[in-house]
Amino acid sequence: MGELILIVDDNDRNLRLARDVLRHAGLRTLEAGTAAAALELAGEASPDLILMDIRLPDLDGSEALRRLKQDARTASIPVVALTSFAMKGDREWFLGVGFDGYVAKPISVREFPDQVRSFCRPA
C-alpha cells in the first residue's frame, strides 16, 4: 500500500490534479480545502506527508504549519509548501519558517510523484 498524502488546497482544480497524479502513481490521498479541515484530518489519519497550499481561506499555510508542529500528534509529519509563490527567495523563506520542502505550482505531472515520495517520512 502506498504512502498516505494529505493535500491541502482550496482550488478544486489544483486539488484534483494533485490527487489524480498521486493516486495514479500508487499513493493514497486525503484532501482538505481549508486549514481547519487539514488540522483535523492530520490528527486523525497521521499521513506520511502534508502538501500545504499557502493561501487558504481560513488560515495562512504557514500558520497551519505552526499549529501542526505544536500538536504532539502531528509534529513529526513532514509538511511541504505547495504553492504558486515562485519568486527568488521564496523557497528559502518557506524552509526558514519550518516547511520541510517546497514544490512550485503548476506541478510537473511527470516529476510530482517522485518529488512527493522524496519528502515522505520513513516507514
GROMACS .gro file of C-alpha atoms in nm:
model
  123
    1MET     CA    1   0.000   0.000   0.000
    2GLY     CA    2   0.135   0.345  -0.092
    3GLU     CA    3   0.214   0.633   0.136
    4LEU     CA    4  -0.075   0.847   0.261
    5ILE     CA    5  -0.057   1.209   0.145
    6LEU     CA    6  -0.279   1.489   0.278
    7ILE     CA    7  -0.330   1.751   0.007
    8VAL     CA    8  -0.444   2.092   0.132
    9ASP     CA    9  -0.563   2.331  -0.139
   10ASP     CA   10  -0.873   2.547  -0.172
   11ASN     CA   11  -0.859   2.538  -0.553
   12ASP     CA   12  -1.058   2.232  -0.665
   13ARG     CA   13  -0.876   2.202  -0.996
   14ASN     CA   14  -0.532   2.200  -0.830
   15LEU     CA   15  -0.654   1.960  -0.562
   16ARG     CA   16  -0.799   1.713  -0.816
   17LEU     CA   17  -0.488   1.725  -1.035
   18ALA     CA   18  -0.254   1.655  -0.742
   19ARG     CA   19  -0.484   1.379  -0.614
   20ASP     CA   20  -0.521   1.210  -0.952
   21VAL     CA   21  -0.148   1.221  -1.031
   22LEU     CA   22  -0.055   1.080  -0.690
   23ARG     CA   23  -0.320   0.808  -0.696
   24HIS     CA   24  -0.214   0.704  -1.046
   25ALA     CA   25   0.140   0.665  -0.905
   26GLY     CA   26   0.014   0.432  -0.630
   27LEU     CA   27  -0.007   0.678  -0.342
   28ARG     CA   28  -0.312   0.718  -0.120
   29THR     CA   29  -0.457   1.064  -0.062
   30LEU     CA   30  -0.676   1.265   0.168
   31GLU     CA   31  -0.792   1.611   0.068
   32ALA     CA   32  -0.878   1.928   0.257
   33GLY     CA   33  -0.989   2.266   0.126
   34THR     CA   34  -0.920   2.460   0.445
   35ALA     CA   35  -0.651   2.468   0.710
   36ALA     CA   36  -0.904   2.375   0.979
   37ALA     CA   37  -1.006   2.061   0.790
   38ALA     CA   38  -0.639   1.978   0.732
   39LEU     CA   39  -0.553   2.008   1.102
   40GLU     CA   40  -0.839   1.775   1.191
   41LEU     CA   41  -0.756   1.519   0.920
   42ALA     CA   42  -0.386   1.523   1.005
   43GLY     CA   43  -0.460   1.449   1.370
   44GLU     CA   44  -0.697   1.165   1.283
   45ALA     CA   45  -0.514   0.998   0.994
   46SER     CA   46  -0.146   1.069   1.064
   47PRO     CA   47  -0.046   1.096   0.696
   48ASP     CA   48   0.310   1.034   0.577
   49LEU     CA   49   0.324   1.384   0.428
   50ILE     CA   50   0.117   1.702   0.410
   51LEU     CA   51   0.121   1.915   0.094
   52MET     CA   52   0.013   2.261   0.213
   53ASP     CA   53  -0.107   2.545  -0.006
   54ILE     CA   54  -0.011   2.882   0.138
   55ARG     CA   55  -0.318   3.088   0.051
   56LEU     CA   56  -0.612   2.924   0.225
   57PRO     CA   57  -0.949   3.083   0.305
   58ASP     CA   58  -0.928   3.042   0.683
   59LEU     CA   59  -0.557   3.044   0.780
   60ASP     CA   60  -0.231   3.114   0.608
   61GLY     CA   61  -0.045   2.791   0.531
   62SER     CA   62   0.248   2.895   0.749
   63GLU     CA   63   0.013   2.943   1.046
   64ALA     CA   64  -0.136   2.598   0.979
   65LEU     CA   65   0.219   2.461   0.976
   66ARG     CA   66   0.290   2.625   1.313
   67ARG     CA   67  -0.019   2.461   1.463
   68LEU     CA   68   0.071   2.122   1.317
   69LYS     CA   69   0.419   2.141   1.471
   70GLN     CA   70   0.273   2.238   1.812
   71ASP     CA   71   0.044   1.933   1.824
   72ALA     CA   72   0.217   1.618   1.951
   73ARG     CA   73   0.001   1.403   1.718
   74THR     CA   74   0.119   1.586   1.404
   75ALA     CA   75   0.455   1.740   1.496
   76SER     CA   76   0.661   1.471   1.320
   77ILE     CA   77   0.468   1.478   0.992
   78PRO     CA   78   0.669   1.643   0.713
   79VAL     CA   79   0.489   1.945   0.563
   80VAL     CA   80   0.578   2.069   0.216
   81ALA     CA   81   0.466   2.405   0.079
   82LEU     CA   82   0.274   2.352  -0.246
   83THR     CA   83   0.236   2.700  -0.383
   84SER     CA   84   0.234   2.930  -0.681
   85PHE     CA   85   0.478   3.159  -0.497
   86ALA     CA   86   0.786   3.105  -0.711
   87MET     CA   87   0.981   3.425  -0.679
   88LYS     CA   88   1.351   3.432  -0.600
   89GLY     CA   89   1.393   3.377  -0.228
   90ASP     CA   90   1.052   3.217  -0.172
   91ARG     CA   91   1.195   2.866  -0.135
   92GLU     CA   92   1.438   2.986   0.131
   93TRP     CA   93   1.160   3.172   0.313
   94PHE     CA   94   0.939   2.860   0.324
   95LEU     CA   95   1.225   2.645   0.453
   96GLY     CA   96   1.313   2.918   0.703
   97VAL     CA   97   0.966   2.919   0.860
   98GLY     CA   98   0.975   2.543   0.906
   99PHE     CA   99   0.841   2.376   0.593
  100ASP     CA  100   1.025   2.053   0.512
  101GLY     CA  101   1.026   2.132   0.142
  102TYR     CA  102   0.878   2.336  -0.137
  103VAL     CA  103   0.705   2.241  -0.463
  104ALA     CA  104   0.604   2.516  -0.704
  105LYS     CA  105   0.275   2.516  -0.892
  106PRO     CA  106   0.194   2.436  -1.159
  107ILE     CA  107   0.319   2.088  -1.081
  108SER     CA  108   0.502   1.872  -1.332
  109VAL     CA  109   0.279   1.566  -1.377
  110ARG     CA  110   0.583   1.356  -1.463
  111GLU     CA  111   0.803   1.466  -1.168
  112PHE     CA  112   0.542   1.524  -0.897
  113PRO     CA  113   0.508   1.166  -0.758
  114ASP     CA  114   0.884   1.130  -0.711
  115GLN     CA  115   0.906   1.478  -0.556
  116VAL     CA  116   0.633   1.384  -0.310
  117ARG     CA  117   0.788   1.046  -0.222
  118SER     CA  118   1.123   1.215  -0.154
  119PHE     CA  119   0.962   1.418   0.128
  120CYS     CA  120   0.767   1.134   0.296
  121ARG     CA  121   0.876   1.030   0.640
  122PRO     CA  122   1.044   0.690   0.652
  123ALA     CA  123   0.820   0.395   0.733
   0.00000   0.00000   0.00000
